[in-house]
PDB file of C-alpha atoms in Angstrom:
ATOM      1  CA  UNK A   1      -4.750  34.983   2.637  1.00 37.00           C
ATOM      2  CA  UNK A   2      -3.897  31.052   3.646  1.00 47.00           C
ATOM      3  CA  UNK A   3      -6.787  29.190   4.279  1.00 53.00           C
ATOM      4  CA  UNK A   4      -5.324  28.200   7.419  1.00 41.00           C
ATOM      5  CA  UNK A   5      -4.903  28.446  11.371  1.00 36.00           C
ATOM      6  CA  UNK A   6      -1.565  27.855  12.891  1.00 29.00           C
ATOM      7  CA  UNK A   7      -1.679  24.469  14.749  1.00 33.00           C
ATOM      8  CA  UNK A   8       0.885  23.459  17.309  1.00 31.00           C
ATOM      9  CA  UNK A   9       0.709  19.663  17.614  1.00 35.00           C
ATOM     10  CA  UNK A  10       0.450  16.722  15.576  1.00 35.00           C
ATOM     11  CA  UNK A  11      -1.018  13.482  15.129  1.00 35.00           C
ATOM     12  CA  UNK A  12       1.700  10.957  13.471  1.00 37.00           C
ATOM     13  CA  UNK A  13       1.075   8.186  10.993  1.00 36.00           C
ATOM     14  CA  UNK A  14       1.277   4.900  12.259  1.00 31.00           C
ATOM     15  CA  UNK A  15       3.670   2.241  11.091  1.00 28.00           C
ATOM     16  CA  UNK A  16       1.550  -0.774   9.800  1.00 29.00           C
ATOM     17  CA  UNK A  17       1.392  -3.049   7.573  1.00 31.00           C
ATOM     18  CA  UNK A  18       0.070  -1.819   3.965  1.00 33.00           C
ATOM     19  CA  UNK A  19      -3.080  -3.841   2.625  1.00 38.00           C
ATOM     20  CA  UNK A  20      -4.924  -3.352  -1.011  1.00 38.00           C
ATOM     21  CA  UNK A  21      -6.988  -0.566  -2.023  1.00 43.00           C
ATOM     22  CA  UNK A  22     -10.749  -1.051  -1.966  1.00 44.00           C
ATOM     23  CA  UNK A  23     -13.126  -0.254  -5.055  1.00 35.00           C
ATOM     24  CA  UNK A  24     -16.044   1.632  -4.044  1.00 34.00           C
ATOM     25  CA  UNK A  25     -19.285  -0.154  -4.081  1.00 33.00           C
ATOM     26  CA  UNK A  26     -22.104   0.781  -6.781  1.00 32.00           C
ATOM     27  CA  UNK A  27     -25.565   1.058  -6.300  1.00 37.00           C
ATOM     28  CA  UNK A  28     -25.359  -0.170  -2.673  1.00 38.00           C
ATOM     29  CA  UNK A  29     -28.825   0.716  -0.489  1.00 38.00           C
ATOM     30  CA  UNK A  30     -28.724   3.059   2.309  1.00 37.00           C
ATOM     31  CA  UNK A  31     -30.464   2.782   5.597  1.00 37.00           C
ATOM     32  CA  UNK A  32     -33.608   5.463   6.002  1.00 35.00           C
ATOM     33  CA  UNK A  33     -31.651   8.935   7.069  1.00 34.00           C
ATOM     34  CA  UNK A  34     -33.749   9.577  10.064  1.00 30.00           C
ATOM     35  CA  UNK A  35     -32.623   6.355  12.277  1.00 27.00           C
ATOM     36  CA  UNK A  36     -30.199   8.312  14.451  1.00 28.00           C
ATOM     37  CA  UNK A  37     -31.193   9.597  17.894  1.00 25.00           C
ATOM     38  CA  UNK A  38     -29.651  12.819  19.641  1.00 29.00           C
ATOM     39  CA  UNK A  39     -30.420  11.056  23.146  1.00 28.00           C
ATOM     40  CA  UNK A  40     -29.137   8.186  25.011  1.00 31.00           C
ATOM     41  CA  UNK A  41     -26.312   7.163  27.099  1.00 32.00           C
ATOM     42  CA  UNK A  42     -23.193   5.701  26.075  1.00 32.00           C
ATOM     43  CA  UNK A  43     -22.174   2.150  25.570  1.00 34.00           C
ATOM     44  CA  UNK A  44     -18.755   2.556  27.704  1.00 35.00           C
ATOM     45  CA  UNK A  45     -17.841   3.923  30.849  1.00 37.00           C
ATOM     46  CA  UNK A  46     -17.302   7.312  31.015  1.00 39.00           C
ATOM     47  CA  UNK A  47     -13.808   7.213  32.572  1.00 48.00           C
ATOM     48  CA  UNK A  48     -12.402   5.995  30.161  1.00 59.00           C
ATOM     49  CA  UNK A  49     -10.238   7.903  27.530  1.00 58.00           C
ATOM     50  CA  UNK A  50     -11.094   5.840  24.770  1.00 64.00           C
ATOM     51  CA  UNK A  51     -15.289   6.591  25.518  1.00 71.00           C
ATOM     52  CA  UNK A  52     -16.745   8.622  22.337  1.00 74.00           C
ATOM     53  CA  UNK A  53     -19.936   7.272  21.309  1.00 85.00           C
ATOM     54  CA  UNK A  54     -22.121   8.483  18.728  1.00 86.00           C
ATOM     55  CA  UNK A  55     -24.707   9.353  21.492  1.00 87.00           C
ATOM     56  CA  UNK A  56     -21.889  11.626  23.474  1.00 82.00           C
ATOM     57  CA  UNK A  57     -21.015  12.989  20.064  1.00 84.00           C
ATOM     58  CA  UNK A  58     -24.399  14.095  19.377  1.00 84.00           C
ATOM     59  CA  UNK A  59     -25.161  15.169  23.211  1.00 85.00           C
ATOM     60  CA  UNK A  60     -21.910  17.448  22.906  1.00 82.00           C
ATOM     61  CA  UNK A  61     -22.307  18.337  19.392  1.00 81.00           C
ATOM     62  CA  UNK A  62     -25.598  20.464  19.558  1.00 87.00           C
ATOM     63  CA  UNK A  63     -27.152  22.399  16.373  1.00 85.00           C
ATOM     64  CA  UNK A  64     -26.285  25.594  18.075  1.00 81.00           C
ATOM     65  CA  UNK A  65     -22.841  24.131  18.989  1.00 82.00           C
ATOM     66  CA  UNK A  66     -22.250  22.799  15.508  1.00 83.00           C
ATOM     67  CA  UNK A  67     -24.127  26.462  13.928  1.00 81.00           C
ATOM     68  CA  UNK A  68     -21.386  28.189  16.109  1.00 75.00           C
ATOM     69  CA  UNK A  69     -18.272  26.507  15.097  1.00 79.00           C
ATOM     70  CA  UNK A  70     -16.046  28.425  13.392  1.00 71.00           C
ATOM     71  CA  UNK A  71     -14.199  27.240  10.283  1.00 71.00           C
ATOM     72  CA  UNK A  72     -10.755  26.053  10.639  1.00 66.00           C
ATOM     73  CA  UNK A  73      -9.322  28.661   7.862  1.00 58.00           C
ATOM     74  CA  UNK A  74     -10.093  32.091   7.615  1.00 46.00           C
ATOM     75  CA  UNK A  75     -11.980  33.117   4.616  1.00 44.00           C
ATOM     76  CA  UNK A  76      -9.912  34.680   1.464  1.00 43.00           C
ATOM     77  CA  UNK A  77      -9.943  36.849  -1.187  1.00 38.00           C
ATOM     78  CA  UNK A  78     -11.537  37.027  -4.343  1.00 39.00           C
ATOM     79  CA  UNK A  79      -9.609  35.686  -7.648  1.00 38.00           C
ATOM     80  CA  UNK A  80     -10.431  36.144 -11.443  1.00 36.00           C
ATOM     81  CA  UNK A  81     -12.192  34.053 -14.015  1.00 43.00           C
ATOM     82  CA  UNK A  82     -12.365  30.823 -12.067  1.00 55.00           C
ATOM     83  CA  UNK A  83     -15.305  28.170 -12.906  1.00 83.00           C
ATOM     84  CA  UNK A  84     -18.438  29.036 -11.136  1.00 90.00           C
ATOM     85  CA  UNK A  85     -19.335  27.665  -7.802  1.00 93.00           C
ATOM     86  CA  UNK A  86     -22.677  27.481  -6.533  1.00 92.00           C
ATOM     87  CA  UNK A  87     -24.539  26.380  -3.170  1.00 94.00           C
ATOM     88  CA  UNK A  88     -26.567  22.791  -3.681  1.00 93.00           C
ATOM     89  CA  UNK A  89     -28.004  20.395  -1.454  1.00 94.00           C
ATOM     90  CA  UNK A  90     -25.048  18.447  -1.112  1.00 95.00           C
ATOM     91  CA  UNK A  91     -24.495  14.542  -1.084  1.00 96.00           C
ATOM     92  CA  UNK A  92     -24.160  12.253   1.668  1.00 97.00           C
ATOM     93  CA  UNK A  93     -21.165  10.993   1.627  1.00 98.00           C
ATOM     94  CA  UNK A  94     -19.662  14.557   2.335  1.00 98.00           C
ATOM     95  CA  UNK A  95     -20.212  16.544   5.410  1.00 98.00           C
ATOM     96  CA  UNK A  96     -18.551  18.365   8.123  1.00 97.00           C
ATOM     97  CA  UNK A  97     -15.975  17.378  10.494  1.00 96.00           C
ATOM     98  CA  UNK A  98     -16.271  19.202  14.078  1.00 94.00           C
ATOM     99  CA  UNK A  99     -13.119  19.376  15.979  1.00 92.00           C
ATOM    100  CA  UNK A 100     -12.658  21.291  19.490  1.00 87.00           C
ATOM    101  CA  UNK A 101      -9.160  23.159  19.649  1.00 82.00           C
ATOM    102  CA  UNK A 102      -7.717  25.568  22.418  1.00 78.00           C
ATOM    103  CA  UNK A 103     -11.561  25.741  23.739  1.00 77.00           C
ATOM    104  CA  UNK A 104     -13.117  26.797  20.557  1.00 85.00           C
ATOM    105  CA  UNK A 105     -15.584  24.935  18.160  1.00 88.00           C
ATOM    106  CA  UNK A 106     -14.251  24.479  14.391  1.00 91.00           C
ATOM    107  CA  UNK A 107     -14.700  22.737  11.496  1.00 94.00           C
ATOM    108  CA  UNK A 108     -13.619  21.579   8.142  1.00 95.00           C
ATOM    109  CA  UNK A 109     -14.882  19.346   5.123  1.00 98.00           C
ATOM    110  CA  UNK A 110     -14.576  15.882   5.010  1.00 98.00           C
ATOM    111  CA  UNK A 111     -15.917  12.698   3.080  1.00 98.00           C
ATOM    112  CA  UNK A 112     -16.078   9.219   3.097  1.00 98.00           C
ATOM    113  CA  UNK A 113     -13.650   6.811   1.746  1.00 98.00           C
ATOM    114  CA  UNK A 114     -14.214   3.180   0.752  1.00 98.00           C
ATOM    115  CA  UNK A 115     -12.198   0.818   2.826  1.00 98.00           C
ATOM    116  CA  UNK A 116     -12.714  -2.965   4.066  1.00 97.00           C
ATOM    117  CA  UNK A 117     -14.050  -1.763   7.300  1.00 97.00           C
ATOM    118  CA  UNK A 118     -16.296   0.886   6.002  1.00 98.00           C
ATOM    119  CA  UNK A 119     -15.229   3.070   8.445  1.00 98.00           C
ATOM    120  CA  UNK A 120     -12.707   5.717   7.158  1.00 98.00           C
ATOM    121  CA  UNK A 121     -13.112   9.224   6.365  1.00 98.00           C
ATOM    122  CA  UNK A 122     -10.551  11.761   4.478  1.00 98.00           C
ATOM    123  CA  UNK A 123      -9.938  15.310   5.345  1.00 98.00           C
ATOM    124  CA  UNK A 124      -6.740  17.554   5.578  1.00 97.00           C
ATOM    125  CA  UNK A 125      -3.910  16.990   7.871  1.00 96.00           C
ATOM    126  CA  UNK A 126      -4.062  20.682   8.417  1.00 94.00           C
ATOM    127  CA  UNK A 127      -7.684  19.998   9.672  1.00 93.00           C
ATOM    128  CA  UNK A 128      -6.942  17.209  12.184  1.00 92.00           C
ATOM    129  CA  UNK A 129      -3.693  18.689  13.593  1.00 87.00           C
ATOM    130  CA  UNK A 130      -3.438  19.308  17.078  1.00 76.00           C
ATOM    131  CA  UNK A 131      -7.157  19.143  17.556  1.00 59.00           C
ATOM    132  CA  UNK A 132      -8.927  18.197  21.097  1.00 56.00           C
ATOM    133  CA  UNK A 133      -8.889  14.481  20.648  1.00 53.00           C
ATOM    134  CA  UNK A 134     -11.764  14.019  22.866  1.00 65.00           C
ATOM    135  CA  UNK A 135     -14.429  16.133  20.723  1.00 87.00           C
ATOM    136  CA  UNK A 136     -14.149  15.066  17.134  1.00 93.00           C
ATOM    137  CA  UNK A 137     -17.062  14.303  15.026  1.00 96.00           C
ATOM    138  CA  UNK A 138     -17.951  13.178  11.285  1.00 98.00           C
ATOM    139  CA  UNK A 139     -21.941  14.372  10.512  1.00 98.00           C
ATOM    140  CA  UNK A 140     -22.667  13.721   7.080  1.00 98.00           C
ATOM    141  CA  UNK A 141     -24.606  16.532   4.484  1.00 97.00           C
ATOM    142  CA  UNK A 142     -24.589  18.951   7.606  1.00 95.00           C
ATOM    143  CA  UNK A 143     -27.144  21.715   6.517  1.00 94.00           C
ATOM    144  CA  UNK A 144     -27.864  24.637   8.725  1.00 91.00           C
ATOM    145  CA  UNK A 145     -32.078  23.604   8.301  1.00 93.00           C
ATOM    146  CA  UNK A 146     -30.924  19.891   8.941  1.00 94.00           C
ATOM    147  CA  UNK A 147     -27.956  19.434  11.202  1.00 93.00           C
ATOM    148  CA  UNK A 148     -27.873  16.021  11.061  1.00 95.00           C
ATOM    149  CA  UNK A 149     -29.821  14.140   8.524  1.00 96.00           C
ATOM    150  CA  UNK A 150     -27.587  11.281   8.383  1.00 97.00           C
ATOM    151  CA  UNK A 151     -26.774  11.274  12.354  1.00 97.00           C
ATOM    152  CA  UNK A 152     -23.096  11.860  13.376  1.00 97.00           C
ATOM    153  CA  UNK A 153     -20.028   9.668  13.567  1.00 98.00           C
ATOM    154  CA  UNK A 154     -17.313   9.847  16.035  1.00 96.00           C
ATOM    155  CA  UNK A 155     -14.029   9.825  15.541  1.00 95.00           C
ATOM    156  CA  UNK A 156     -12.696   6.409  17.381  1.00 94.00           C
ATOM    157  CA  UNK A 157      -9.908   7.052  20.199  1.00 90.00           C
ATOM    158  CA  UNK A 158      -6.926   4.633  21.035  1.00 87.00           C
ATOM    159  CA  UNK A 159      -6.358   3.539  24.708  1.00 84.00           C
ATOM    160  CA  UNK A 160      -4.801   6.679  25.659  1.00 82.00           C
ATOM    161  CA  UNK A 161      -7.530   8.856  24.040  1.00 82.00           C
ATOM    162  CA  UNK A 162      -6.221   9.659  20.970  1.00 85.00           C
ATOM    163  CA  UNK A 163      -8.252  10.305  18.181  1.00 88.00           C
ATOM    164  CA  UNK A 164      -7.558   7.753  15.456  1.00 93.00           C
ATOM    165  CA  UNK A 165      -6.006   9.940  12.866  1.00 95.00           C
ATOM    166  CA  UNK A 166      -3.516   8.754  10.140  1.00 96.00           C
ATOM    167  CA  UNK A 167      -1.428  12.017   9.240  1.00 96.00           C
ATOM    168  CA  UNK A 168       2.164  11.344   7.548  1.00 97.00           C
ATOM    169  CA  UNK A 169       4.547  12.004  10.235  1.00 95.00           C
ATOM    170  CA  UNK A 170       6.868  14.109   7.978  1.00 97.00           C
ATOM    171  CA  UNK A 171       3.857  16.676   7.790  1.00 96.00           C
ATOM    172  CA  UNK A 172       4.306  17.024  11.647  1.00 90.00           C
ATOM    173  CA  UNK A 173       8.433  17.354  11.750  1.00 94.00           C
ATOM    174  CA  UNK A 174       8.035  20.106   8.410  1.00 96.00           C
ATOM    175  CA  UNK A 175       5.100  21.872   9.132  1.00 94.00           C
ATOM    176  CA  UNK A 176       2.074  23.262   6.958  1.00 95.00           C
ATOM    177  CA  UNK A 177       4.364  24.895   4.162  1.00 97.00           C
ATOM    178  CA  UNK A 178       7.563  22.488   3.959  1.00 97.00           C
ATOM    179  CA  UNK A 179       5.278  19.499   4.121  1.00 97.00           C
ATOM    180  CA  UNK A 180       2.737  20.878   1.751  1.00 98.00           C
ATOM    181  CA  UNK A 181       2.433  17.787  -0.840  1.00 98.00           C
ATOM    182  CA  UNK A 182       1.497  15.572   2.199  1.00 98.00           C
ATOM    183  CA  UNK A 183      -1.738  17.771   3.465  1.00 98.00           C
ATOM    184  CA  UNK A 184      -3.666  14.633   3.579  1.00 98.00           C
ATOM    185  CA  UNK A 185      -5.380  12.761   6.791  1.00 97.00           C
ATOM    186  CA  UNK A 186      -7.753   9.361   7.787  1.00 98.00           C
ATOM    187  CA  UNK A 187      -9.702   9.121  10.533  1.00 97.00           C
ATOM    188  CA  UNK A 188     -11.570   6.196  12.187  1.00 97.00           C
ATOM    189  CA  UNK A 189     -15.232   6.873  12.925  1.00 97.00           C
ATOM    190  CA  UNK A 190     -17.356   4.723  14.868  1.00 97.00           C
ATOM    191  CA  UNK A 191     -20.989   3.836  13.978  1.00 97.00           C
ATOM    192  CA  UNK A 192     -24.114   6.306  14.502  1.00 96.00           C
ATOM    193  CA  UNK A 193     -26.075   5.518  17.709  1.00 95.00           C
ATOM    194  CA  UNK A 194     -27.900   2.801  16.260  1.00 95.00           C
ATOM    195  CA  UNK A 195     -24.421   0.747  15.568  1.00 96.00           C
ATOM    196  CA  UNK A 196     -24.577   1.394  11.652  1.00 97.00           C
ATOM    197  CA  UNK A 197     -20.998   1.915   9.974  1.00 98.00           C
ATOM    198  CA  UNK A 198     -20.631   5.147   8.205  1.00 98.00           C
ATOM    199  CA  UNK A 199     -19.923   3.543   4.726  1.00 98.00           C
ATOM    200  CA  UNK A 200     -23.423   1.663   5.291  1.00 98.00           C
ATOM    201  CA  UNK A 201     -25.245   4.718   6.020  1.00 98.00           C
ATOM    202  CA  UNK A 202     -23.773   7.117   3.176  1.00 98.00           C
ATOM    203  CA  UNK A 203     -21.774   5.103   0.677  1.00 98.00           C
ATOM    204  CA  UNK A 204     -18.023   6.414   0.147  1.00 98.00           C
ATOM    205  CA  UNK A 205     -15.815   7.253  -2.472  1.00 98.00           C
ATOM    206  CA  UNK A 206     -13.336   5.270  -4.068  1.00 98.00           C
ATOM    207  CA  UNK A 207      -9.658   6.547  -3.262  1.00 98.00           C
ATOM    208  CA  UNK A 208      -7.556   6.768  -6.907  1.00 98.00           C
ATOM    209  CA  UNK A 209      -4.008   7.420  -6.516  1.00 98.00           C
ATOM    210  CA  UNK A 210      -1.043   7.622  -9.087  1.00 98.00           C
ATOM    211  CA  UNK A 211      -3.770   9.681 -11.929  1.00 97.00           C
ATOM    212  CA  UNK A 212      -1.637  12.246 -12.630  1.00 98.00           C
ATOM    213  CA  UNK A 213      -2.469  16.222 -12.180  1.00 98.00           C
ATOM    214  CA  UNK A 214      -4.899  16.841 -15.070  1.00 98.00           C
ATOM    215  CA  UNK A 215      -8.197  15.944 -14.913  1.00 97.00           C
ATOM    216  CA  UNK A 216     -10.833  17.198 -17.449  1.00 96.00           C
ATOM    217  CA  UNK A 217     -13.722  16.905 -15.335  1.00 95.00           C
ATOM    218  CA  UNK A 218     -13.643  16.958 -11.282  1.00 96.00           C
ATOM    219  CA  UNK A 219     -16.548  18.094  -9.005  1.00 96.00           C
ATOM    220  CA  UNK A 220     -15.396  19.863  -6.044  1.00 97.00           C
ATOM    221  CA  UNK A 221     -17.567  20.121  -2.685  1.00 97.00           C
ATOM    222  CA  UNK A 222     -17.009  21.839   0.320  1.00 97.00           C
ATOM    223  CA  UNK A 223     -18.961  23.467   3.379  1.00 96.00           C
ATOM    224  CA  UNK A 224     -18.064  26.987   3.547  1.00 94.00           C
ATOM    225  CA  UNK A 225     -18.947  28.546   6.572  1.00 90.00           C
ATOM    226  CA  UNK A 226     -20.474  31.685   5.179  1.00 82.00           C
ATOM    227  CA  UNK A 227     -23.290  29.308   3.807  1.00 88.00           C
ATOM    228  CA  UNK A 228     -26.327  27.662   5.020  1.00 91.00           C
ATOM    229  CA  UNK A 229     -25.773  24.799   2.378  1.00 93.00           C
ATOM    230  CA  UNK A 230     -22.798  22.620   0.445  1.00 95.00           C
ATOM    231  CA  UNK A 231     -21.087  24.289  -2.886  1.00 96.00           C
ATOM    232  CA  UNK A 232     -20.604  22.474  -5.834  1.00 96.00           C
ATOM    233  CA  UNK A 233     -18.142  23.554  -8.963  1.00 96.00           C
ATOM    234  CA  UNK A 234     -17.451  21.448 -11.753  1.00 95.00           C
ATOM    235  CA  UNK A 235     -14.393  21.974 -13.473  1.00 96.00           C
ATOM    236  CA  UNK A 236     -10.713  20.507 -14.706  1.00 96.00           C
ATOM    237  CA  UNK A 237      -7.562  20.550 -12.426  1.00 97.00           C
ATOM    238  CA  UNK A 238      -4.410  21.287 -13.900  1.00 97.00           C
ATOM    239  CA  UNK A 239      -0.731  21.056 -12.345  1.00 98.00           C
ATOM    240  CA  UNK A 240       0.676  23.828 -10.577  1.00 98.00           C
ATOM    241  CA  UNK A 241       4.050  23.888  -9.428  1.00 98.00           C
ATOM    242  CA  UNK A 242       5.733  26.226  -6.531  1.00 97.00           C
ATOM    243  CA  UNK A 243       8.452  28.680  -7.398  1.00 96.00           C
ATOM    244  CA  UNK A 244       8.310  29.282  -3.595  1.00 96.00           C
ATOM    245  CA  UNK A 245      11.258  27.657  -1.862  1.00 96.00           C
ATOM    246  CA  UNK A 246       9.356  27.878   1.667  1.00 96.00           C
ATOM    247  CA  UNK A 247       6.069  25.813   0.085  1.00 97.00           C
ATOM    248  CA  UNK A 248       8.133  23.846  -2.572  1.00 97.00           C
ATOM    249  CA  UNK A 249       6.331  20.654  -4.549  1.00 98.00           C
ATOM    250  CA  UNK A 250       3.812  20.380  -7.348  1.00 98.00           C
ATOM    251  CA  UNK A 251      -0.064  20.530  -6.674  1.00 98.00           C
ATOM    252  CA  UNK A 252      -3.704  20.043  -8.250  1.00 98.00           C
ATOM    253  CA  UNK A 253      -4.978  22.931  -8.776  1.00 98.00           C
ATOM    254  CA  UNK A 254      -8.781  23.991  -9.728  1.00 97.00           C
ATOM    255  CA  UNK A 255     -10.324  27.174 -10.512  1.00 96.00           C
ATOM    256  CA  UNK A 256     -14.019  27.376  -8.830  1.00 96.00           C
ATOM    257  CA  UNK A 257     -15.497  30.524  -7.183  1.00 95.00           C
ATOM    258  CA  UNK A 258     -16.409  30.489  -3.302  1.00 94.00           C
ATOM    259  CA  UNK A 259     -14.508  28.198  -1.685  1.00 95.00           C
ATOM    260  CA  UNK A 260     -13.636  30.242   1.358  1.00 94.00           C
ATOM    261  CA  UNK A 261     -12.934  28.687   5.381  1.00 91.00           C
ATOM    262  CA  UNK A 262     -14.570  25.771   6.044  1.00 95.00           C
ATOM    263  CA  UNK A 263     -13.765  23.785   2.679  1.00 97.00           C
ATOM    264  CA  UNK A 264     -10.761  22.821   3.242  1.00 96.00           C
ATOM    265  CA  UNK A 265     -10.604  18.819   3.098  1.00 98.00           C
ATOM    266  CA  UNK A 266     -13.542  19.205   0.634  1.00 98.00           C
ATOM    267  CA  UNK A 267     -12.945  16.240  -2.040  1.00 98.00           C
ATOM    268  CA  UNK A 268     -12.153  16.742  -5.478  1.00 98.00           C
ATOM    269  CA  UNK A 269     -14.340  13.629  -7.213  1.00 98.00           C
ATOM    270  CA  UNK A 270     -13.738  12.272 -10.993  1.00 97.00           C
ATOM    271  CA  UNK A 271     -15.986  10.097 -12.594  1.00 97.00           C
ATOM    272  CA  UNK A 272     -18.855  11.366 -10.327  1.00 95.00           C
ATOM    273  CA  UNK A 273     -22.052   8.813 -10.173  1.00 94.00           C
ATOM    274  CA  UNK A 274     -25.413  10.732  -9.677  1.00 91.00           C
ATOM    275  CA  UNK A 275     -26.831   7.278  -8.794  1.00 93.00           C
ATOM    276  CA  UNK A 276     -24.511   6.201  -6.426  1.00 94.00           C
ATOM    277  CA  UNK A 277     -23.683   9.782  -5.292  1.00 95.00           C
ATOM    278  CA  UNK A 278     -20.317   8.908  -5.137  1.00 97.00           C
ATOM    279  CA  UNK A 279     -16.987   9.028  -7.418  1.00 98.00           C
ATOM    280  CA  UNK A 280     -13.563   8.463  -7.355  1.00 98.00           C
ATOM    281  CA  UNK A 281     -11.683  11.030  -5.080  1.00 98.00           C
ATOM    282  CA  UNK A 282      -8.089  12.385  -6.454  1.00 98.00           C
ATOM    283  CA  UNK A 283      -7.646  14.878  -3.983  1.00 98.00           C
ATOM    284  CA  UNK A 284      -8.630  17.049  -1.070  1.00 98.00           C
ATOM    285  CA  UNK A 285      -8.428  21.003  -0.448  1.00 98.00           C
ATOM    286  CA  UNK A 286      -5.152  21.802   0.980  1.00 97.00           C
ATOM    287  CA  UNK A 287      -1.776  21.201  -0.049  1.00 97.00           C
ATOM    288  CA  UNK A 288      -0.211  24.565  -0.740  1.00 96.00           C
ATOM    289  CA  UNK A 289      -1.138  27.540   1.352  1.00 95.00           C
ATOM    290  CA  UNK A 290      -3.307  24.738   2.802  1.00 95.00           C
ATOM    291  CA  UNK A 291      -5.721  25.128   0.159  1.00 95.00           C
ATOM    292  CA  UNK A 292      -4.834  28.711  -1.512  1.00 94.00           C
ATOM    293  CA  UNK A 293      -4.870  32.343  -1.080  1.00 92.00           C
ATOM    294  CA  UNK A 294      -8.371  33.047  -2.563  1.00 93.00           C
ATOM    295  CA  UNK A 295     -11.264  31.409  -2.262  1.00 94.00           C
ATOM    296  CA  UNK A 296     -11.792  30.950  -5.989  1.00 95.00           C
ATOM    297  CA  UNK A 297      -8.548  28.632  -7.067  1.00 96.00           C
ATOM    298  CA  UNK A 298      -8.272  25.397  -4.875  1.00 97.00           C
ATOM    299  CA  UNK A 299      -5.190  23.089  -4.331  1.00 98.00           C
ATOM    300  CA  UNK A 300      -4.522  19.747  -3.247  1.00 98.00           C
ATOM    301  CA  UNK A 301      -1.618  17.785  -2.353  1.00 98.00           C
ATOM    302  CA  UNK A 302      -1.096  15.019  -5.067  1.00 98.00           C
ATOM    303  CA  UNK A 303      -2.579  11.719  -4.412  1.00 98.00           C
ATOM    304  CA  UNK A 304       0.437   9.585  -5.251  1.00 98.00           C
ATOM    305  CA  UNK A 305       2.608   6.790  -3.541  1.00 98.00           C
ATOM    306  CA  UNK A 306       2.537   8.596   0.124  1.00 98.00           C
ATOM    307  CA  UNK A 307      -1.248   9.007   0.243  1.00 98.00           C
ATOM    308  CA  UNK A 308      -1.829   5.353  -0.662  1.00 98.00           C
ATOM    309  CA  UNK A 309       0.836   4.204   1.721  1.00 98.00           C
ATOM    310  CA  UNK A 310      -1.072   6.813   4.204  1.00 98.00           C
ATOM    311  CA  UNK A 311      -4.480   4.762   3.492  1.00 98.00           C
ATOM    312  CA  UNK A 312      -3.002   1.628   3.592  1.00 98.00           C
ATOM    313  CA  UNK A 313      -1.744   2.245   7.318  1.00 97.00           C
ATOM    314  CA  UNK A 314      -5.033   3.952   8.160  1.00 97.00           C
ATOM    315  CA  UNK A 315      -6.794   0.589   6.882  1.00 98.00           C
ATOM    316  CA  UNK A 316      -4.358  -1.828   9.130  1.00 97.00           C
ATOM    317  CA  UNK A 317      -4.999   0.542  12.258  1.00 95.00           C
ATOM    318  CA  UNK A 318      -8.697   0.441  11.916  1.00 94.00           C
ATOM    319  CA  UNK A 319      -8.698  -3.260  11.326  1.00 91.00           C
ATOM    320  CA  UNK A 320      -6.071  -3.680  14.455  1.00 84.00           C
ATOM    321  CA  UNK A 321      -9.122  -1.992  16.699  1.00 74.00           C
TER     322      UNK A 321
END
């Protein structure tokens, strides 16, 4: 069983000028976790389609609503002999992306990626395809016991009310199978309720492209729907080339137990630094069969020139406002 729901609409990538890839800043201090507030009024008029602040997001995404949100991707069957995943306390740079679609509440995994504007989040394209543009929010280090330890960061909207999300336009036209090698999305998030950008609060992973498929040690992090805490597994990645003409292309593959629905969009991190709790992101759960057809083997679209270009478009678009 593949890890996805069928989604009809898409947000296409903006055609904007390119910029350089940033390097994640190591050792930068983070503000304290308890700076956010769950109450208050919005800074912009509620009549504007672009109005969607951190306080609005916090008022909408209550603890009960987040707890009841379903994974964007259903559970999968078990595989054999992969690496061992385990629940852990999580890291601030990875969290849940909550979305509304068709009147229902859903979530995927997402992570902060270093950028000049300090305001970009990375996930899988199939997670942010066709979502309700008015109610998308990123919650770092979500757990059932502490739903908002670092606050909430709303995905910003353009003047026409659409979420500021960058997905390769070919993914929209080809679909999740034919476009599986393009299953990557960047989203621009606004500041928290106290006005701090997400990267200042939790840090950011450095995006790495063109690094190949095989990595000796990758930390895979996801938020399973069935678990109260995030999940971590460390294993090597290999190159997987699909033999299915309906899902063409090559992908990163990693064997890790227990990554069912909800983990889509979770980062593949190499060179993880325990001090800064960040690393180099070389993939996200998605791609082949939107992440795989078992809970114990995950895939990612390859982070090459296409992902680099998409990131540069997101940087330019976020800068343009």
